[in-house]
PDB file of C-alpha atoms in Angstrom:
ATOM      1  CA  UNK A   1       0.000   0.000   0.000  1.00  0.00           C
ATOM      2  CA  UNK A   2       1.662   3.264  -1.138  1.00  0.00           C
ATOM      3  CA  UNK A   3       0.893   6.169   1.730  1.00  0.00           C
ATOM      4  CA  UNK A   4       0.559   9.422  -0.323  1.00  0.00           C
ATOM      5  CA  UNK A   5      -0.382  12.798   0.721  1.00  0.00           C
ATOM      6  CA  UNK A   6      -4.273  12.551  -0.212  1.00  0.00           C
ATOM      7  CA  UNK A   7      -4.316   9.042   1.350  1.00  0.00           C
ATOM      8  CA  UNK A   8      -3.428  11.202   4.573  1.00  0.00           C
ATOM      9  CA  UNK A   9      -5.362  14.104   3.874  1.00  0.00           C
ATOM     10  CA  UNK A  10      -8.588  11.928   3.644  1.00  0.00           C
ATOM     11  CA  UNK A  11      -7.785  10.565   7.473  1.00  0.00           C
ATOM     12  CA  UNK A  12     -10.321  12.727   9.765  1.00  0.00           C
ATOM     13  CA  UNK A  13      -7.710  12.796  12.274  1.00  0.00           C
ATOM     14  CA  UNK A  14      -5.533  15.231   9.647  1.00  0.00           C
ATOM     15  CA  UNK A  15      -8.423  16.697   7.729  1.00  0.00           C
ATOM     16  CA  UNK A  16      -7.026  20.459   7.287  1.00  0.00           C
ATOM     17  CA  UNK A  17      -3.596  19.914   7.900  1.00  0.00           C
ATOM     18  CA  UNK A  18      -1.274  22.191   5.474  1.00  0.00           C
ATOM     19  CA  UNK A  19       0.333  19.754   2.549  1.00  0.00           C
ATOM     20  CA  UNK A  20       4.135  20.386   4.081  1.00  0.00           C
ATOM     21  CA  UNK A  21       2.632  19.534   7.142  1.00  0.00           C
ATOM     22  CA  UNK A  22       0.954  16.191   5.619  1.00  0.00           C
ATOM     23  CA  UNK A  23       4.567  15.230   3.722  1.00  0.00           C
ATOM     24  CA  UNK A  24       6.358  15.386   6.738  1.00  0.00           C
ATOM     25  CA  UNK A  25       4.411  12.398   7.908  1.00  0.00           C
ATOM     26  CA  UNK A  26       4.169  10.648   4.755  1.00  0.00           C
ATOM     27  CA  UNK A  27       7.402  10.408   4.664  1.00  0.00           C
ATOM     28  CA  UNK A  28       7.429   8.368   7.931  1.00  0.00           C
ATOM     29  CA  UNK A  29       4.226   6.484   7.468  1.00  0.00           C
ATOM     30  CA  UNK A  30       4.050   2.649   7.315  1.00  0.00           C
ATOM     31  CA  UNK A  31       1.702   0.671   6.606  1.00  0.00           C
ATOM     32  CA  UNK A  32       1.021  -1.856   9.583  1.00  0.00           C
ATOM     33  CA  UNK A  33      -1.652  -5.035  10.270  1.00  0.00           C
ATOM     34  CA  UNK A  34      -2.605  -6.968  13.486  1.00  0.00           C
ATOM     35  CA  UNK A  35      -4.824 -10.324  13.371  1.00  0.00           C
ATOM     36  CA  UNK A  36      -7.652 -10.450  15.111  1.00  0.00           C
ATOM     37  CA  UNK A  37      -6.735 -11.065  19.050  1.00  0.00           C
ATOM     38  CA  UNK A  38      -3.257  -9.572  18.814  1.00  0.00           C
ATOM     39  CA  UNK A  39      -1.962  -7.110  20.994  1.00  0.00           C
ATOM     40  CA  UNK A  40      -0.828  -3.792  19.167  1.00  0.00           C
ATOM     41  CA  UNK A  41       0.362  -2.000  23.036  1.00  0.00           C
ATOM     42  CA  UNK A  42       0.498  -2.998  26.854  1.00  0.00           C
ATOM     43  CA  UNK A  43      -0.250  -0.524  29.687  1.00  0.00           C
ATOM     44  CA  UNK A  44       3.258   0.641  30.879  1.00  0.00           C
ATOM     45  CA  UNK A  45       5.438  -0.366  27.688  1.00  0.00           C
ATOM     46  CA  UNK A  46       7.563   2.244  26.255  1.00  0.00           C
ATOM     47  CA  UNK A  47       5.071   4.421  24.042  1.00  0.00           C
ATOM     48  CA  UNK A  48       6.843   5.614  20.886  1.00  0.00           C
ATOM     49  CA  UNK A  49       4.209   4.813  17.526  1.00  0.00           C
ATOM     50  CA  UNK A  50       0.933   5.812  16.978  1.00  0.00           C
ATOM     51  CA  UNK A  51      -1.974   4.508  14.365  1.00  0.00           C
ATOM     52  CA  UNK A  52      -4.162   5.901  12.438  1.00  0.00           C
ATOM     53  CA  UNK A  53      -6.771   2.558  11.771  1.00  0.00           C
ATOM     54  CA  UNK A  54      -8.057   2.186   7.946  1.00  0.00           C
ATOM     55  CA  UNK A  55     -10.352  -0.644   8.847  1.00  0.00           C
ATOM     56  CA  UNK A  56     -10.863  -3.164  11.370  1.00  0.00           C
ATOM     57  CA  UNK A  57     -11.277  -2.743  15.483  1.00  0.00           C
ATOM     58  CA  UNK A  58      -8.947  -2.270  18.275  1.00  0.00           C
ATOM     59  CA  UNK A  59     -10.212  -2.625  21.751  1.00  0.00           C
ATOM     60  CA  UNK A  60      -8.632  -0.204  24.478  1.00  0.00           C
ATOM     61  CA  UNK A  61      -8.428  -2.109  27.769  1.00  0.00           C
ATOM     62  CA  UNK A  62      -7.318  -1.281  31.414  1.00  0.00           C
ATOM     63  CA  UNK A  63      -5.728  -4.228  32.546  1.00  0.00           C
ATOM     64  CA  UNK A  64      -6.592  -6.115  35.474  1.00  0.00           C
ATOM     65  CA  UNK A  65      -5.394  -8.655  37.541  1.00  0.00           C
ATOM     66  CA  UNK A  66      -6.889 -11.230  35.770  1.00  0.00           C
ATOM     67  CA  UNK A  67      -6.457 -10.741  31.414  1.00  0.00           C
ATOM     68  CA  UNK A  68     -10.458 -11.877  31.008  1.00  0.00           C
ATOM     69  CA  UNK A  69     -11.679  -9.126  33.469  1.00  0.00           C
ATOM     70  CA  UNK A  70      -9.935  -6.435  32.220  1.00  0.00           C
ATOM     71  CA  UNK A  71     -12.092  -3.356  31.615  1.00  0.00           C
ATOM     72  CA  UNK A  72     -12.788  -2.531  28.033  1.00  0.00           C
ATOM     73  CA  UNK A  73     -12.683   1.819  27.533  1.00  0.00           C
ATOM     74  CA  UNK A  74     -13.235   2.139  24.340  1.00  0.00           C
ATOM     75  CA  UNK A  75     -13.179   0.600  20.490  1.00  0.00           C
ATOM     76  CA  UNK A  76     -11.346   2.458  18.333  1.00  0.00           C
ATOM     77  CA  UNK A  77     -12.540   1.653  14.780  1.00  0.00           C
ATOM     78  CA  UNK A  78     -11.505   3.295  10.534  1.00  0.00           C
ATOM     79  CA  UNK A  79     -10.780   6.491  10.427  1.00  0.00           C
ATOM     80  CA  UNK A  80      -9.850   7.042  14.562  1.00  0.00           C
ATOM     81  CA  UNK A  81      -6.107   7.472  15.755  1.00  0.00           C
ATOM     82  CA  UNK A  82      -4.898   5.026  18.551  1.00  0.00           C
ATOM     83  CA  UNK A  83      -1.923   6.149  20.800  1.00  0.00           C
ATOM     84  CA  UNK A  84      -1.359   9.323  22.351  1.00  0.00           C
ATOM     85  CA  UNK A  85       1.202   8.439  25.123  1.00  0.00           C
ATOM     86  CA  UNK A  86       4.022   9.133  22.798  1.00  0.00           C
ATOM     87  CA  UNK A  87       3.446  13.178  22.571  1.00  0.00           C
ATOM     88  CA  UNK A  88       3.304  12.710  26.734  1.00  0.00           C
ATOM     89  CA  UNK A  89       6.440  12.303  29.177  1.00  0.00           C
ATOM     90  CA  UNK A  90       7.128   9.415  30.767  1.00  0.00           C
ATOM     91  CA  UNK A  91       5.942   7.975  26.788  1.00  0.00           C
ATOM     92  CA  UNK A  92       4.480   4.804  28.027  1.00  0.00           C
ATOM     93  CA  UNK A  93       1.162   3.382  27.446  1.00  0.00           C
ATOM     94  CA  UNK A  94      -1.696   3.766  29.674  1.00  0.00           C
ATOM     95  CA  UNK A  95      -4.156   1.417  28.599  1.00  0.00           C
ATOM     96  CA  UNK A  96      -3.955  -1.898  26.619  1.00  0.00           C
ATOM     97  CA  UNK A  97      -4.277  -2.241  22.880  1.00  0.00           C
ATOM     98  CA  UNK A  98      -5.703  -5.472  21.118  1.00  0.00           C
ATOM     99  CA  UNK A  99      -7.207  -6.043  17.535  1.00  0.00           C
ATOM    100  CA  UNK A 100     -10.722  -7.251  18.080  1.00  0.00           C
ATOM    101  CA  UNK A 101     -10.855  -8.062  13.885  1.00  0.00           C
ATOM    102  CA  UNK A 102      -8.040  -7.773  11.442  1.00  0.00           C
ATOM    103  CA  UNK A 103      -6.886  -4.018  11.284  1.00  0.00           C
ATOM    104  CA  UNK A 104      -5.367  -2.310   8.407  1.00  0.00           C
ATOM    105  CA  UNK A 105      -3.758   0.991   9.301  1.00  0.00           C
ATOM    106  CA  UNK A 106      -0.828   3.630   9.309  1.00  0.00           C
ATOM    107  CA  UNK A 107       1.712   3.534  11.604  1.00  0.00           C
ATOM    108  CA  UNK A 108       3.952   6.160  12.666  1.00  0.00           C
ATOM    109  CA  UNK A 109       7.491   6.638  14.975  1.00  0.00           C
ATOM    110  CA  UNK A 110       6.212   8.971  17.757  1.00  0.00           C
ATOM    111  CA  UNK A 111       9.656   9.715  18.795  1.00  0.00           C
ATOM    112  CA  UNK A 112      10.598  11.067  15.728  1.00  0.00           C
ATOM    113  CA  UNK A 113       7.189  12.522  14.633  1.00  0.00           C
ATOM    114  CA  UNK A 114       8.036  14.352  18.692  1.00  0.00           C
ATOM    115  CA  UNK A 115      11.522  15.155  17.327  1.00  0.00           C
ATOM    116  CA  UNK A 116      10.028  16.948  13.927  1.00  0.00           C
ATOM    117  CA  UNK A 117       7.145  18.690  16.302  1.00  0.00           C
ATOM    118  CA  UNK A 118      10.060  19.957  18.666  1.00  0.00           C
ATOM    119  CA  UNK A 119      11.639  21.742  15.118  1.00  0.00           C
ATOM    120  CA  UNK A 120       8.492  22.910  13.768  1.00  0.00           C
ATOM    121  CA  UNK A 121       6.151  24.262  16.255  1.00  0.00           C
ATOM    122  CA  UNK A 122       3.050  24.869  13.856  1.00  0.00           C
ATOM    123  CA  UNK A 123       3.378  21.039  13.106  1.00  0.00           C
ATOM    124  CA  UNK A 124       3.628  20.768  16.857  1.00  0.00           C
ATOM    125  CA  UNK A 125       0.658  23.104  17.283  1.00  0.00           C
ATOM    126  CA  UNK A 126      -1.647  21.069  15.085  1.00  0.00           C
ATOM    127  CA  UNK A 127      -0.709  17.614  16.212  1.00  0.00           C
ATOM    128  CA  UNK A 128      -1.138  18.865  20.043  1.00  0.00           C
ATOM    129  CA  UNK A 129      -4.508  20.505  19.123  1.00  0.00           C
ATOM    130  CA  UNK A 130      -5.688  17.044  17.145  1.00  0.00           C
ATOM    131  CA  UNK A 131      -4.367  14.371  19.996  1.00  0.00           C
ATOM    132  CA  UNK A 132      -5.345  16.868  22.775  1.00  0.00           C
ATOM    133  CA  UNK A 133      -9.189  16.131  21.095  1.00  0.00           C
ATOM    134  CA  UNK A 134      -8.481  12.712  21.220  1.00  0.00           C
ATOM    135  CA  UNK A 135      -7.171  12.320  25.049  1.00  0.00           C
ATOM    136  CA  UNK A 136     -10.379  14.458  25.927  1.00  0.00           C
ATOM    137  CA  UNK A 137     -12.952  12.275  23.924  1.00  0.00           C
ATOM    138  CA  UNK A 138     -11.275   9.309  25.678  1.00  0.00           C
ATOM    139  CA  UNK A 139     -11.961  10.806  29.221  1.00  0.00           C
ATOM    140  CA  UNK A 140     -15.098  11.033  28.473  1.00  0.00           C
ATOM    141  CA  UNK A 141     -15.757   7.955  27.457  1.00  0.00           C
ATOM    142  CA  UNK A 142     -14.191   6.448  30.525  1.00  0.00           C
ATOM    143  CA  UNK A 143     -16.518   8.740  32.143  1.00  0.00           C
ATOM    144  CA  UNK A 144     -19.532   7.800  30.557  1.00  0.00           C
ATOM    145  CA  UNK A 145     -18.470   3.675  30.932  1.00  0.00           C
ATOM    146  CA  UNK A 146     -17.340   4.400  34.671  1.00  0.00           C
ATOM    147  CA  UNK A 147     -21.075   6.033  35.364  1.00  0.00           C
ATOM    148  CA  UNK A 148     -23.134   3.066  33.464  1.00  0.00           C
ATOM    149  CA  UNK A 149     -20.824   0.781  35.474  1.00  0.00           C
ATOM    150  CA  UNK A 150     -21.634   2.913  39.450  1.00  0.00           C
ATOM    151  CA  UNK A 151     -24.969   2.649  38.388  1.00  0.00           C
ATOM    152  CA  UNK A 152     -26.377  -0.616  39.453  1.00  0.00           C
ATOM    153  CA  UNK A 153     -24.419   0.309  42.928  1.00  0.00           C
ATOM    154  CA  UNK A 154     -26.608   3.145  43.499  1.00  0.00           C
ATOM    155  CA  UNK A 155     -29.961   2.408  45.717  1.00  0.00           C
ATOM    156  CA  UNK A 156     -32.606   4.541  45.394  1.00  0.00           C
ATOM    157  CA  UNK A 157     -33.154   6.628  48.869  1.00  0.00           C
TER     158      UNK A 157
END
């Protein structure tokens, strides 16, 4: 699969972003596939890649002690970006990563995509701006699963 400029532009993740902007990351995209049931992260492992899913599922976990209870936070499906720990010190992952079907999608270094953010601060600028939206979307959907999950604890007074 040949990762072009208007294959990234069409990603609602980049929508907008200025053309230099979008062949600084072509240049460093790859294309990457997990099988269904394989892990793409683990909670604590060094974060440096992030994905931008073309098709397929991933399933973000919190791990327990046990691997069948952990709790699921969100499915990340085409056209959504998964990993944001690697624009964030200490760059390790916070939640658990695993394809729940085959997944197609773009792959990219964080640590240099970090590196090329640190020398252009407008690239910086828009991918803080587009993974801050992310992070904040995933709060809330921890928030929303965390409520449905307190409510069968509540009684009614």
């Amino acid at each position: 699969m040949a990762i072009t400029t208007a294959t990234l532009a069409g990603q609602p993740f980049l929508k907008g972003l200025a053309t230099p902007h979008l062949q600084v990351l072509v240049d460093d995209a790859m294309p990457a596939e997990f099988k269904a049931g394989e892990t793409v992260f683990q909670e604590g492992a060094p974060a440096n890649r992030f994905y931008l899913i073309l098709n397929g599922k991933v399933e973000l976990r919190s791990p327990t002690d046990s691997e069948d209870a952990a709790i699921p936070i969100d499915v990340i499906e085409a056209g959504g970006v998964l990993g944001w720990s690697w624009l964030f010190p200490p760059y390790s992952w916070h939640f658990d990563a695993r394809a729940v079907t085959p997944v197609k999608a773009i792959f990219f270094y964080g640590t240099r995509l970090r590196e090329q953010c640190e020398a252009d601060h407008e690239l910086g600028y828009e991918m803080m701006k587009r993974v801050s939206a992310v992070v904040v979307e995933r709060l809330q959907t921890t928030r929303r699963r965390l409520a449905e999950q307190a409510k069968p604890l509540l009684l009614p007074i």
